[in-house]
Short mmCIF file of C-alpha atoms in Angstrom, two decimals:
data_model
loop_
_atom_site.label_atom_id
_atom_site.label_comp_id
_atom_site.label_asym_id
_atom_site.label_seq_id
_atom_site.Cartn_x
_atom_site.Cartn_y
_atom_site.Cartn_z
CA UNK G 1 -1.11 -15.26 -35.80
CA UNK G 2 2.12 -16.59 -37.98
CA UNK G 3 4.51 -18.61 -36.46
CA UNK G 4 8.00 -17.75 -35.79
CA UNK G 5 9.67 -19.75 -38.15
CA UNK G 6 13.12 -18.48 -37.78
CA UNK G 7 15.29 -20.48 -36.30
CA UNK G 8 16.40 -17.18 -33.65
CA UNK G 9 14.20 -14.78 -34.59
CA UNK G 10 15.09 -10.93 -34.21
CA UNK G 11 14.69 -9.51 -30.27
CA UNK G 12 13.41 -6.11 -29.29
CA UNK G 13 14.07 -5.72 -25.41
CA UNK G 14 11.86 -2.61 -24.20
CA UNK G 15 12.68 -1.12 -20.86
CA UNK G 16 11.32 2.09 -19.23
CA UNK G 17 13.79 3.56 -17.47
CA UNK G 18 13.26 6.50 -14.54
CA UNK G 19 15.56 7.30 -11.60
CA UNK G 20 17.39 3.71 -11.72
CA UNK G 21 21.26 4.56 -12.00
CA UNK G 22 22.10 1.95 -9.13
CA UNK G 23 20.49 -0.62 -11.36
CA UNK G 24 20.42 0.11 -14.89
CA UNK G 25 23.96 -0.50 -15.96
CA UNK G 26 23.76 -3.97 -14.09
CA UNK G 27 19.93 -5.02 -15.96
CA UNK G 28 21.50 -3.53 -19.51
CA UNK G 29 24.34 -5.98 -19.20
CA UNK G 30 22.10 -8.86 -18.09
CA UNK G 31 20.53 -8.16 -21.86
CA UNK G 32 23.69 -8.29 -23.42
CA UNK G 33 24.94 -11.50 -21.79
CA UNK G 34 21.89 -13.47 -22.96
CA UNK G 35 22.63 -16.72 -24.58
CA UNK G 36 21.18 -16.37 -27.75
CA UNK G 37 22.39 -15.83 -31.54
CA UNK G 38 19.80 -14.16 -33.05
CA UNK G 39 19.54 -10.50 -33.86
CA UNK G 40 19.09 -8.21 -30.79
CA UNK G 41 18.44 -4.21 -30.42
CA UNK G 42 17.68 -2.68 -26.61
CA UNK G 43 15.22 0.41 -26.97
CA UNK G 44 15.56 2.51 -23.25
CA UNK G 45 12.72 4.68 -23.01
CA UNK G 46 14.09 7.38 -20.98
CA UNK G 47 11.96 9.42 -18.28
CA UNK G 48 13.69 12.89 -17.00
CA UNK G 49 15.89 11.47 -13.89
CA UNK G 50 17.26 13.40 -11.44
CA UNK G 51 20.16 10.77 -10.08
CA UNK G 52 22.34 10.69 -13.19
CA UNK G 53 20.04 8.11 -15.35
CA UNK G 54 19.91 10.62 -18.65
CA UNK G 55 23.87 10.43 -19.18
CA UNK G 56 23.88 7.03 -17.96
CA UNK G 57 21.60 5.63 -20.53
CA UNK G 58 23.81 8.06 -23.32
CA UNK G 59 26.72 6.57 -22.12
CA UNK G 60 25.69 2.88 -22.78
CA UNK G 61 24.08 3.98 -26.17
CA UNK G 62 27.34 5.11 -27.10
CA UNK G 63 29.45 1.92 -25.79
CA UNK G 64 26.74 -0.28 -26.73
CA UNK G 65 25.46 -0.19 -30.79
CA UNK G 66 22.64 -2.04 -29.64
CA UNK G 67 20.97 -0.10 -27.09
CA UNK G 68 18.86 2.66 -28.44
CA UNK G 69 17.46 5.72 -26.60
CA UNK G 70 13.94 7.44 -26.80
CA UNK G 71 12.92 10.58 -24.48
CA UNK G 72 10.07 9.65 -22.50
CA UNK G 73 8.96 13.12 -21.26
CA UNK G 74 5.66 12.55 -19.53
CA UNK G 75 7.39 10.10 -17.41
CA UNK G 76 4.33 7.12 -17.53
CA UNK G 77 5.43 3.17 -18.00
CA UNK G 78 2.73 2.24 -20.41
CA UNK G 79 3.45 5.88 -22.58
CA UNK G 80 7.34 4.73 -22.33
CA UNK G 81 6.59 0.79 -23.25
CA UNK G 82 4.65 2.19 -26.16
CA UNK G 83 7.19 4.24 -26.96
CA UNK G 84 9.96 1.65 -27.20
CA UNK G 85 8.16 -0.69 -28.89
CA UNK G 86 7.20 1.38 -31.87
CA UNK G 87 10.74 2.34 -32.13
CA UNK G 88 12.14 -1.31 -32.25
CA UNK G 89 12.01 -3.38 -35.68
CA UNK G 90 11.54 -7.32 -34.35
CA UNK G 91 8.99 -10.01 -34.42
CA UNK G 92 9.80 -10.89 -30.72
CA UNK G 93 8.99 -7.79 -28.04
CA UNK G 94 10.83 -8.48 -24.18
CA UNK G 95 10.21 -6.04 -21.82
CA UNK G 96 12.25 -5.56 -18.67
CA UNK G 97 12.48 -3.36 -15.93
CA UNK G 98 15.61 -1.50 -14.86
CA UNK G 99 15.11 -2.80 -11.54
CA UNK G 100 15.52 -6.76 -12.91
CA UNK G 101 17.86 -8.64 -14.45
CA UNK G 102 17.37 -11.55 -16.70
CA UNK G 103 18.90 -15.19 -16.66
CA UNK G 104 21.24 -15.83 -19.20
CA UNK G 105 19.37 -18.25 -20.94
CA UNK G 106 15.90 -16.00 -20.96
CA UNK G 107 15.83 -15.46 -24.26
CA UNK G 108 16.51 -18.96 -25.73
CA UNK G 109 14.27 -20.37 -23.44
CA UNK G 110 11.60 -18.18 -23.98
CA UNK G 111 11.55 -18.14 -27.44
CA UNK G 112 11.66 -21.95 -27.07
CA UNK G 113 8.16 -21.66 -25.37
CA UNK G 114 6.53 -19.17 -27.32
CA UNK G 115 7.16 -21.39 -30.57
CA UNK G 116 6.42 -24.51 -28.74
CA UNK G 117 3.13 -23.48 -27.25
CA UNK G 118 2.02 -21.12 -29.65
CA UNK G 119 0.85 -18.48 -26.86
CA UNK G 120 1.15 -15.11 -27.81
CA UNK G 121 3.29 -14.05 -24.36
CA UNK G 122 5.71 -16.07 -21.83
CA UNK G 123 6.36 -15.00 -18.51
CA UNK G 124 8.23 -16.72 -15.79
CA UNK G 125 9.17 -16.00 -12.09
CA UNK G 126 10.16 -12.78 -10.18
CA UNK G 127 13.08 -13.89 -7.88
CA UNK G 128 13.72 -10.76 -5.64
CA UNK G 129 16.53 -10.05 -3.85
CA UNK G 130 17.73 -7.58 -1.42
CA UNK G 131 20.85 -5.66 -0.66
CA UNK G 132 20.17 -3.26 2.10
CA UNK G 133 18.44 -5.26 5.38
CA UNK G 134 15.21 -3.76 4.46
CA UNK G 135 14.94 -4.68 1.33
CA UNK G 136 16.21 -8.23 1.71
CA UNK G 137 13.01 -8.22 4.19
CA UNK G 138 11.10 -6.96 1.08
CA UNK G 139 12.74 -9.63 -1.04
CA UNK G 140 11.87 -12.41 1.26
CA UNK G 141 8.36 -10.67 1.40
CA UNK G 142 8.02 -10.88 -2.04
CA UNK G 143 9.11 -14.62 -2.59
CA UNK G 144 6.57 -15.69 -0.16
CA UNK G 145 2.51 -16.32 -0.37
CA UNK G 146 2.02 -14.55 2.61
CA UNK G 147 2.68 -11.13 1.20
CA UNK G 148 1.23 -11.00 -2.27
CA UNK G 149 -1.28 -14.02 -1.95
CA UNK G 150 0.68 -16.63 -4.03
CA UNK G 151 0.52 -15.56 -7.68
CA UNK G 152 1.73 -17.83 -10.19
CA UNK G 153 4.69 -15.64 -10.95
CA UNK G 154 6.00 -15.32 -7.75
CA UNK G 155 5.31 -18.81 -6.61
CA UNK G 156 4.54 -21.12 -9.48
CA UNK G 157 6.05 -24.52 -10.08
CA UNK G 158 3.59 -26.18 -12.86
CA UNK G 159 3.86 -24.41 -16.73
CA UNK G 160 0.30 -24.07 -18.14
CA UNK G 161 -1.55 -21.03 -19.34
CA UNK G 162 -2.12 -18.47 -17.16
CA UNK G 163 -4.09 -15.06 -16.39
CA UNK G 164 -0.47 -12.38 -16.71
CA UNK G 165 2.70 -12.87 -17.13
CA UNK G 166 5.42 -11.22 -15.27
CA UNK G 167 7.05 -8.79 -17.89
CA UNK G 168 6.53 -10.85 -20.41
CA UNK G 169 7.95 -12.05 -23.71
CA UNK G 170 5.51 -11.29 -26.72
CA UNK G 171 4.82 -11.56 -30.29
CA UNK G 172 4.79 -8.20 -31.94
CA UNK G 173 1.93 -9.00 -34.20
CA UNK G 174 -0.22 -9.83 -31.34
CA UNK G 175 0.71 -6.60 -29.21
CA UNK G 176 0.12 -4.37 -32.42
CA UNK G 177 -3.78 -6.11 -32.80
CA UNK G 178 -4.60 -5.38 -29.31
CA UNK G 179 -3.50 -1.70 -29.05
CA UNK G 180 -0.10 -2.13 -27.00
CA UNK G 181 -0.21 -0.96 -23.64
CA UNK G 182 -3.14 0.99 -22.02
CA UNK G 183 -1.69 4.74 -21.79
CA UNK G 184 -4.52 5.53 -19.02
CA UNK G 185 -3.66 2.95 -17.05
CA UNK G 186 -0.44 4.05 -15.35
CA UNK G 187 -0.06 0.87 -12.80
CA UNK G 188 -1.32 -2.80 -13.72
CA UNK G 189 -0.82 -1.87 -16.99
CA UNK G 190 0.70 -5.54 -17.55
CA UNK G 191 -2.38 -7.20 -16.49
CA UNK G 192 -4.75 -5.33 -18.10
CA UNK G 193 -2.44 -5.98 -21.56
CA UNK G 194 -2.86 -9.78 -20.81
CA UNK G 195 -6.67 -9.31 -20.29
CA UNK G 196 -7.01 -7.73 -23.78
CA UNK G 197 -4.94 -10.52 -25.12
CA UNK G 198 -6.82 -13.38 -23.79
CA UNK G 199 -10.10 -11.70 -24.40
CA UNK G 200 -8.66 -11.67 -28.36
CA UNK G 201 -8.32 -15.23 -28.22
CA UNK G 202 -4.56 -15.81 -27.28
CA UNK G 203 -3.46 -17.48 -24.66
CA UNK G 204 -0.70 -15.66 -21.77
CA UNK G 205 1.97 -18.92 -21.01
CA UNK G 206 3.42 -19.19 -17.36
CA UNK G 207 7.28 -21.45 -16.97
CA UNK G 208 9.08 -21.70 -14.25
CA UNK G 209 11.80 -22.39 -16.49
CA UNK G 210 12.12 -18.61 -16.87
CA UNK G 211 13.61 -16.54 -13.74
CA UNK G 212 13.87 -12.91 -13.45
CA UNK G 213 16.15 -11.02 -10.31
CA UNK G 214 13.70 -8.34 -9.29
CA UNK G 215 14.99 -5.49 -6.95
CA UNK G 216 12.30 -4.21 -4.70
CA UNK G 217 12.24 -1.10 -3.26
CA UNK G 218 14.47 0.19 -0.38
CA UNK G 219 12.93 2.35 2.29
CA UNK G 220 9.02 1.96 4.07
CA UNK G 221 8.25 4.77 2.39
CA UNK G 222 9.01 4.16 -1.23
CA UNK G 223 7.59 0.56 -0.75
CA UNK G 224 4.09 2.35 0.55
CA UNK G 225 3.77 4.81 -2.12
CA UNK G 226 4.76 1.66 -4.74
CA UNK G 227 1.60 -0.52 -3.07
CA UNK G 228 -0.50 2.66 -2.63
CA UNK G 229 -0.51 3.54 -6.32
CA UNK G 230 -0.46 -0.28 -7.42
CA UNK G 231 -3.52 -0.68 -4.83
CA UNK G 232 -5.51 2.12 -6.59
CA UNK G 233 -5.03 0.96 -9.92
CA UNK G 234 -6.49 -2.28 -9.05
CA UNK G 235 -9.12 -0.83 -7.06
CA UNK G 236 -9.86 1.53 -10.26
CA UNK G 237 -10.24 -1.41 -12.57
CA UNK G 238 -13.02 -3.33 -9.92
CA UNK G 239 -14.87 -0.14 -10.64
CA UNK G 240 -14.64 -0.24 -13.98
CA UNK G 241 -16.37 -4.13 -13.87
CA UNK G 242 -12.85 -5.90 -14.89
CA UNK G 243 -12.97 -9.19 -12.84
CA UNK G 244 -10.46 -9.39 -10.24
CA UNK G 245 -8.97 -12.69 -8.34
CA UNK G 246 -10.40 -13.06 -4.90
CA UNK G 247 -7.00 -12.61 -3.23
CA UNK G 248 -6.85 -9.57 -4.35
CA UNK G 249 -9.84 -8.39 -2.15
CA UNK G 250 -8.17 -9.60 1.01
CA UNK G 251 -6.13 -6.32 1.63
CA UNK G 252 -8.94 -4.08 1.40
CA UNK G 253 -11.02 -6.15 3.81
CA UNK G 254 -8.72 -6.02 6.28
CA UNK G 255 -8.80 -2.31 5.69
CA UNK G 256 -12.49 -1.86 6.05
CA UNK G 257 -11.93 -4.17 9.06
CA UNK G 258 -9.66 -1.78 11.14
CA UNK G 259 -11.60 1.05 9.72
CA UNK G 260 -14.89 -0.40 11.54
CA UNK G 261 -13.24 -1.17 14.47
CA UNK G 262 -11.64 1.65 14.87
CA UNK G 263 -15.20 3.40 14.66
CA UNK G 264 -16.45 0.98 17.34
CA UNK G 265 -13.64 1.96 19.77
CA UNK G 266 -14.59 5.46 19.43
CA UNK G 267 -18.69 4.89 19.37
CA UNK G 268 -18.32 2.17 22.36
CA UNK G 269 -19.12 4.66 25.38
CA UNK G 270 -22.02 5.77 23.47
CA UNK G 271 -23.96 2.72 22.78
CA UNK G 272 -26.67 0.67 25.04
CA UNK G 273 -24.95 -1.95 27.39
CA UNK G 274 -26.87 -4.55 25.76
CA UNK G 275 -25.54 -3.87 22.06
CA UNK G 276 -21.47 -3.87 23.32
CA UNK G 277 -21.04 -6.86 23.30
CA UNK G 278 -22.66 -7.57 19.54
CA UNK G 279 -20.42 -4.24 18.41
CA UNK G 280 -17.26 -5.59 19.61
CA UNK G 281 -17.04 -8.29 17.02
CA UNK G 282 -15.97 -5.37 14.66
CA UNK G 283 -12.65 -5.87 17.03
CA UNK G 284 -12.22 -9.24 15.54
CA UNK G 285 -10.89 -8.36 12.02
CA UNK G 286 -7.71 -6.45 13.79
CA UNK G 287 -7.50 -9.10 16.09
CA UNK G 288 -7.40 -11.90 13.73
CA UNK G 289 -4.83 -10.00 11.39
CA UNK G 290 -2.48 -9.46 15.12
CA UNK G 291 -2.56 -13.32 15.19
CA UNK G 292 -1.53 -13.73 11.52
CA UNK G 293 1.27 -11.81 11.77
CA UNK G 294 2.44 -13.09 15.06
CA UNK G 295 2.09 -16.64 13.09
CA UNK G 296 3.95 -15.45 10.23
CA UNK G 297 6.92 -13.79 12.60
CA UNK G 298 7.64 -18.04 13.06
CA UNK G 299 8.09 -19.14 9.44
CA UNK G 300 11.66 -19.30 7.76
CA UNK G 301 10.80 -16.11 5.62
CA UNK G 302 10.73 -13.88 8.92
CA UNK G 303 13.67 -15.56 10.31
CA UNK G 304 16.06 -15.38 7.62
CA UNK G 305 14.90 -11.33 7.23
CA UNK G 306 14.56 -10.97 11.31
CA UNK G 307 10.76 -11.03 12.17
CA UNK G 308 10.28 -7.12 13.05
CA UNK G 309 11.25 -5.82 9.55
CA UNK G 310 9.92 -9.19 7.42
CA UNK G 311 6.35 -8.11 9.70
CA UNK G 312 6.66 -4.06 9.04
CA UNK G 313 7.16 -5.40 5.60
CA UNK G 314 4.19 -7.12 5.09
CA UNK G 315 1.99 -4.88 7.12
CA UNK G 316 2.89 -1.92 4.60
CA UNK G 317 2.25 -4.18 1.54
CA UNK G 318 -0.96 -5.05 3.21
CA UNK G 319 -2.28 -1.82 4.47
CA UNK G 320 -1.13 0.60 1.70
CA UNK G 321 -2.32 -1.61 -1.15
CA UNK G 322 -5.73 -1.88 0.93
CA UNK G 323 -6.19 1.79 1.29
CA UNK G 324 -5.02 2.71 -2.41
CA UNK G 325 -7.88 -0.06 -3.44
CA UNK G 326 -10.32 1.87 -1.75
CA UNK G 327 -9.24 5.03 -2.90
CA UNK G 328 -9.13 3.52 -6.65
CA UNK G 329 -12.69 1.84 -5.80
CA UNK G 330 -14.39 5.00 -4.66
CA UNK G 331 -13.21 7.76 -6.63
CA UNK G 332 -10.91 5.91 -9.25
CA UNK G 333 -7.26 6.01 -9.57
CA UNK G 334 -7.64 9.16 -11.47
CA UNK G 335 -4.21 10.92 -11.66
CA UNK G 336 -2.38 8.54 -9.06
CA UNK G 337 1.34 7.52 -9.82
CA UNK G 338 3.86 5.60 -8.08
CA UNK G 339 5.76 8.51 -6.51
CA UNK G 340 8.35 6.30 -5.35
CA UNK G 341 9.92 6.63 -8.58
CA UNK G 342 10.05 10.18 -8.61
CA UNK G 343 13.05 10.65 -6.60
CA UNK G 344 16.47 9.31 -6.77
CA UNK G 345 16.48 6.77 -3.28
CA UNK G 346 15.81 3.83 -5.30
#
């Protein structure tokens, strides 16, 4: 790998873009704000929208010389990363997600880290934030341990190397050796990316010096298609033999969990008087899950967001990511999108 030895090397920023014309103008400018001299395009790769997103991108093309648009028919992230980044001409690849928006100092900081490390990708944190009441109960859901199990990017306070990066600022070099993104894998595509690159000898860089606004979704239902899909992806790449954090397994064991006691409930009338009591146990993994959340309706996250929507929050995160894992596990993710982008609510 060579090392950047520009002083501000040249910037490609790579977003895929579908259904996000509340948030795309706002994450475009973000990019053009940044704090850094060096040499800059923005490549959109554009999915058909049907909330306005296809003239909205055109429009900033044409006020902005350096954003660039390319059609990204079949819809998919990794297809439209891909896409974007084979367009785009610089040593330094930053994606970013129409529904974020960078700190004006991103760029310099993270080009600052990748040339004093030497890793081949920087990541930092995912700050989300909420507008609507729901989604500030997402936001809060997101920021804390309970919901997603404490990754490094959402949570992390120490810089060191690390397993993925959230979005992620790369060399191009290094993303052209390992194949870009994985255009079969249409969620988790970011971690499996940082899997190839490690397993090439790189190393993925985590600083909390680095903050990224994220915007989470805005109904139940969006968010539960968004874990669903995310769920099944994961679950698809445990069957596959890719190793997989043990938080990650959580969610689906409390999904077996309720499915076993569920069957219990139902097989309870039917079974000697002297096995009950041993069967009932199967009640103890809804039970203990009850007590979690009536734990977690005290801490500061649930009171800032009021307890009933921070706890339908995480119970959706939990319970749809469980079942898509399962799904993903037993039959693979196959076909399986997020769906929530498909429409034009958020």
């Amino acid at each position: 790998m060579k090392p950047l030895t520009e002083e501000w090397p040249g910037v490609s920023y790579v977003m895929p873009v579908l259904n996000e014309a509340p948030y795309l103008r706002e994450s475009v400018e973000a990019i053009l704000k940044q704090d850094y001299p060096g040499e800059r395009e923005i490549i959109l790769a554009v999915a058909p929208s049907n909330d306005g997103t296809d003239e909205l991108a055109a429009e900033l093309a044409e006020d902005h010389p350096q954003v660039k648009v390319v059609p990204n028919p079949g819809r998919d992230i990794p297809r439209g990363l891909n896409l974007a980044i084979c367009t785009s001409r610089h040593p330094v690849i930053i994606r970013v997600d129409a529904h974020s928006e960078l700190m004006d100092d991103y760029t310099r900081i993270g080009i600052a880290t990748l040339k004093r490390t030497g890793a081949a990708n920087v990541g930092g944190l995912m700050r989300a934030h909420g507008k609507s009441p729901f989604q500030y109960a997402v936001a809060q859901a997101y920021n804390s341990p309970i919901a997603l199990g404490g990754g490094q990017y959402h949570s992390g306070t120490v810089e060191g190397p690390c397993e993925s990066a959230y979005l992620g600022i790369f060399r191009r070099e290094v993303l052209m050796e390992v194949g870009l993104f994985d255009e079969s894998i249409r969620r988790g595509e970011d971690w499996e990316l940082n899997y190839r690159i490690r397993r090439a000898g790189y190393t993925v860089w985590f600083t909390p010096e680095l903050t990224v606004t994220y915007w989470p979704r805005e109904t139940p239902t969006q968010l539960a298609r968004q874990f669903y899909s995310t769920g099944a992806w994961r679950g698809s790449l445990v069957r596959s033999g890719r190793r997989t954090p043990l938080r990650f397994f959580a969610p689906p064991a409390l999904v077996a969990s309720g499915v076993i006691a569920a069957g219990e409930v139902v097989a309870d009338r039917f079974l000697p008087r002297r096995v009950r009591p041993y069967a009932r146990i199967a009640l103890s993994g809804p039970v203990a899950y009850a007590a979690f959340l009536a734990a977690v309706s005290q801490t500061a996250a649930a009171r800032r967001s009021r307890p009933p929507q921070f706890l339908l929050t995480i119970a959706i995160m939990h319970i749809s990511w469980g079942v898509g894992f399962w799904s993903g596990v037993l039959r693979g993710a196959g076909n399986t999108i997020d769906t929530s982008r498909l429409d034009a609510e958020g």
